[in-house]
Short mmCIF file of C-alpha atoms in Angstrom, two decimals:
data_model
loop_
_atom_site.label_atom_id
_atom_site.label_comp_id
_atom_site.label_asym_id
_atom_site.label_seq_id
_atom_site.Cartn_x
_atom_site.Cartn_y
_atom_site.Cartn_z
CA VAL X 1 35.39 13.79 33.94
CA GLN X 2 33.76 14.72 37.23
CA LEU X 3 30.93 16.99 38.23
CA VAL X 4 31.71 18.75 41.49
CA GLU X 5 28.83 20.08 43.55
CA SER X 6 28.92 22.54 46.40
CA GLY X 7 26.32 24.37 48.42
CA GLY X 8 23.02 23.12 49.72
CA GLY X 9 22.30 22.84 53.43
CA SER X 10 19.46 23.60 55.82
CA VAL X 11 17.33 26.73 55.93
CA GLN X 12 13.99 27.92 57.23
CA ALA X 13 11.07 28.44 54.89
CA GLY X 14 11.47 31.66 52.94
CA GLY X 15 15.24 31.49 53.07
CA SER X 16 17.82 31.09 50.32
CA LEU X 17 20.54 28.68 49.34
CA ARG X 18 22.97 28.47 46.45
CA LEU X 19 24.12 25.35 44.66
CA SER X 20 27.17 25.30 42.36
CA CYS X 21 28.16 22.70 39.78
CA SER X 22 31.50 22.52 37.99
CA VAL X 23 32.78 20.10 35.38
CA ALA X 24 36.33 19.02 36.19
CA GLY X 25 38.85 17.03 34.24
CA TYR X 26 37.77 17.94 30.72
CA THR X 27 39.90 20.25 28.60
CA THR X 28 37.66 21.71 25.94
CA SER X 29 36.14 25.02 25.06
CA SER X 30 32.85 23.39 24.08
CA GLY X 31 29.85 24.09 26.25
CA TRP X 32 27.87 21.72 28.39
CA CYS X 33 24.17 21.31 28.92
CA MET X 34 23.99 21.36 32.69
CA ALA X 35 20.97 20.65 34.83
CA VAL X 36 19.94 20.24 38.43
CA PHE X 37 17.67 17.40 39.45
CA ARG X 38 16.18 16.66 42.84
CA GLN X 39 14.77 13.62 44.53
CA ALA X 40 12.66 13.81 47.66
CA LEU X 41 12.32 10.83 49.93
CA GLY X 42 10.04 8.25 48.36
CA GLN X 43 9.59 10.21 45.16
CA GLU X 44 10.98 10.04 41.64
CA ARG X 45 13.83 12.28 40.57
CA GLU X 46 12.66 15.42 38.78
CA GLY X 47 14.40 18.04 36.71
CA VAL X 48 14.53 21.47 38.33
CA ALA X 49 16.53 23.74 36.03
CA ALA X 50 18.89 23.59 33.07
CA ALA X 51 21.23 25.88 31.19
CA TYR X 52 23.72 25.65 28.37
CA THR X 53 27.09 26.96 29.49
CA GLY X 54 27.76 28.31 25.99
CA GLY X 55 24.58 30.38 25.81
CA ALA X 56 22.02 32.39 27.72
CA ASN X 57 18.86 30.27 27.66
CA THR X 58 17.58 28.79 30.89
CA TYR X 59 14.83 26.32 31.65
CA TYR X 60 12.82 25.60 34.80
CA THR X 61 10.18 23.27 36.05
CA ASP X 62 6.96 25.12 36.85
CA SER X 63 7.18 24.72 40.62
CA VAL X 64 10.39 26.76 40.89
CA LYS X 65 9.80 29.47 38.29
CA GLY X 66 10.22 32.91 39.82
CA ARG X 67 12.07 31.48 42.84
CA PHE X 68 15.11 29.67 41.42
CA THR X 69 17.66 31.11 39.00
CA ILE X 70 20.30 29.13 37.14
CA SER X 71 23.26 31.06 35.79
CA ARG X 72 26.59 30.29 34.16
CA ASP X 73 30.06 31.43 35.13
CA ASP X 74 31.94 30.00 32.20
CA ASP X 75 31.92 26.95 29.96
CA THR X 76 32.08 24.53 32.87
CA THR X 77 30.23 26.07 35.82
CA VAL X 78 26.65 26.90 36.70
CA HIS X 79 25.00 28.12 39.88
CA LEU X 80 21.46 27.57 41.09
CA GLN X 81 20.24 30.37 43.33
CA MET X 82 17.26 29.14 45.32
CA ASN X 83 15.12 31.83 46.94
CA SER X 84 11.81 31.73 48.80
CA LEU X 85 12.44 28.12 49.68
CA ARG X 86 9.52 25.97 50.79
CA PRO X 87 9.39 22.75 52.80
CA GLU X 88 8.39 20.93 49.61
CA ASP X 89 11.78 21.89 48.11
CA THR X 90 13.42 19.52 50.59
CA ALA X 91 15.28 16.88 48.60
CA MET X 92 18.66 15.58 47.53
CA TYR X 93 19.82 17.80 44.70
CA TYR X 94 22.02 16.45 41.91
CA CYS X 95 23.93 18.24 39.20
CA ALA X 96 24.06 16.61 35.78
CA ALA X 97 25.85 17.42 32.55
CA VAL X 98 26.12 16.32 28.95
CA ARG X 99 28.17 17.77 26.09
CA ILE X 100 25.37 18.87 23.81
CA SER X 101 24.31 22.34 22.68
CA TRP X 102 20.61 21.49 22.22
CA CYS X 103 19.90 22.12 25.85
CA TYR X 104 16.62 22.15 27.71
CA LEU X 105 15.30 20.39 30.82
CA ARG X 106 16.05 17.00 29.31
CA ASP X 107 15.16 13.57 30.66
CA GLU X 108 17.70 12.40 33.21
CA ARG X 109 18.72 9.55 30.89
CA ASP X 110 20.22 12.11 28.48
CA PHE X 111 22.85 13.18 31.04
CA ASP X 112 26.03 11.15 31.36
CA VAL X 113 27.95 12.99 34.08
CA TRP X 114 26.46 13.29 37.57
CA GLY X 115 27.46 14.94 40.79
CA GLN X 116 27.48 13.23 44.15
CA GLY X 117 24.35 14.99 45.37
CA THR X 118 23.82 17.50 48.13
CA GLN X 119 20.99 17.68 50.64
CA VAL X 120 18.68 20.69 50.79
CA THR X 121 16.40 20.78 53.82
CA VAL X 122 13.75 23.46 54.32
CA SER X 123 11.91 23.54 57.63
#
């Protein structure tokens, strides 16, 4: 099982970026709890947003509420739309997934599949 990330990049403050995460290599109709974490240089990794691919609920850390939106395409894919980006959003962003329906912005230790990470830079 792999978690494939795409998106990210560099943008000026106030701009937008989109991050996509897809689970590959797993043949099941069960949903995934998928989340996006970020880690800025010299800081601990923090959870940003989470969603269950089999439902509609979404979860956000306070600092991104109203600016970021996580959405699902199907049972294996979510997107994180990041609007009104700020310099403090600069970090390496990681997708994470676990096959569990009780989904919220869980501790990173609960997730057992991770993406390779993608850099988001806001200047």
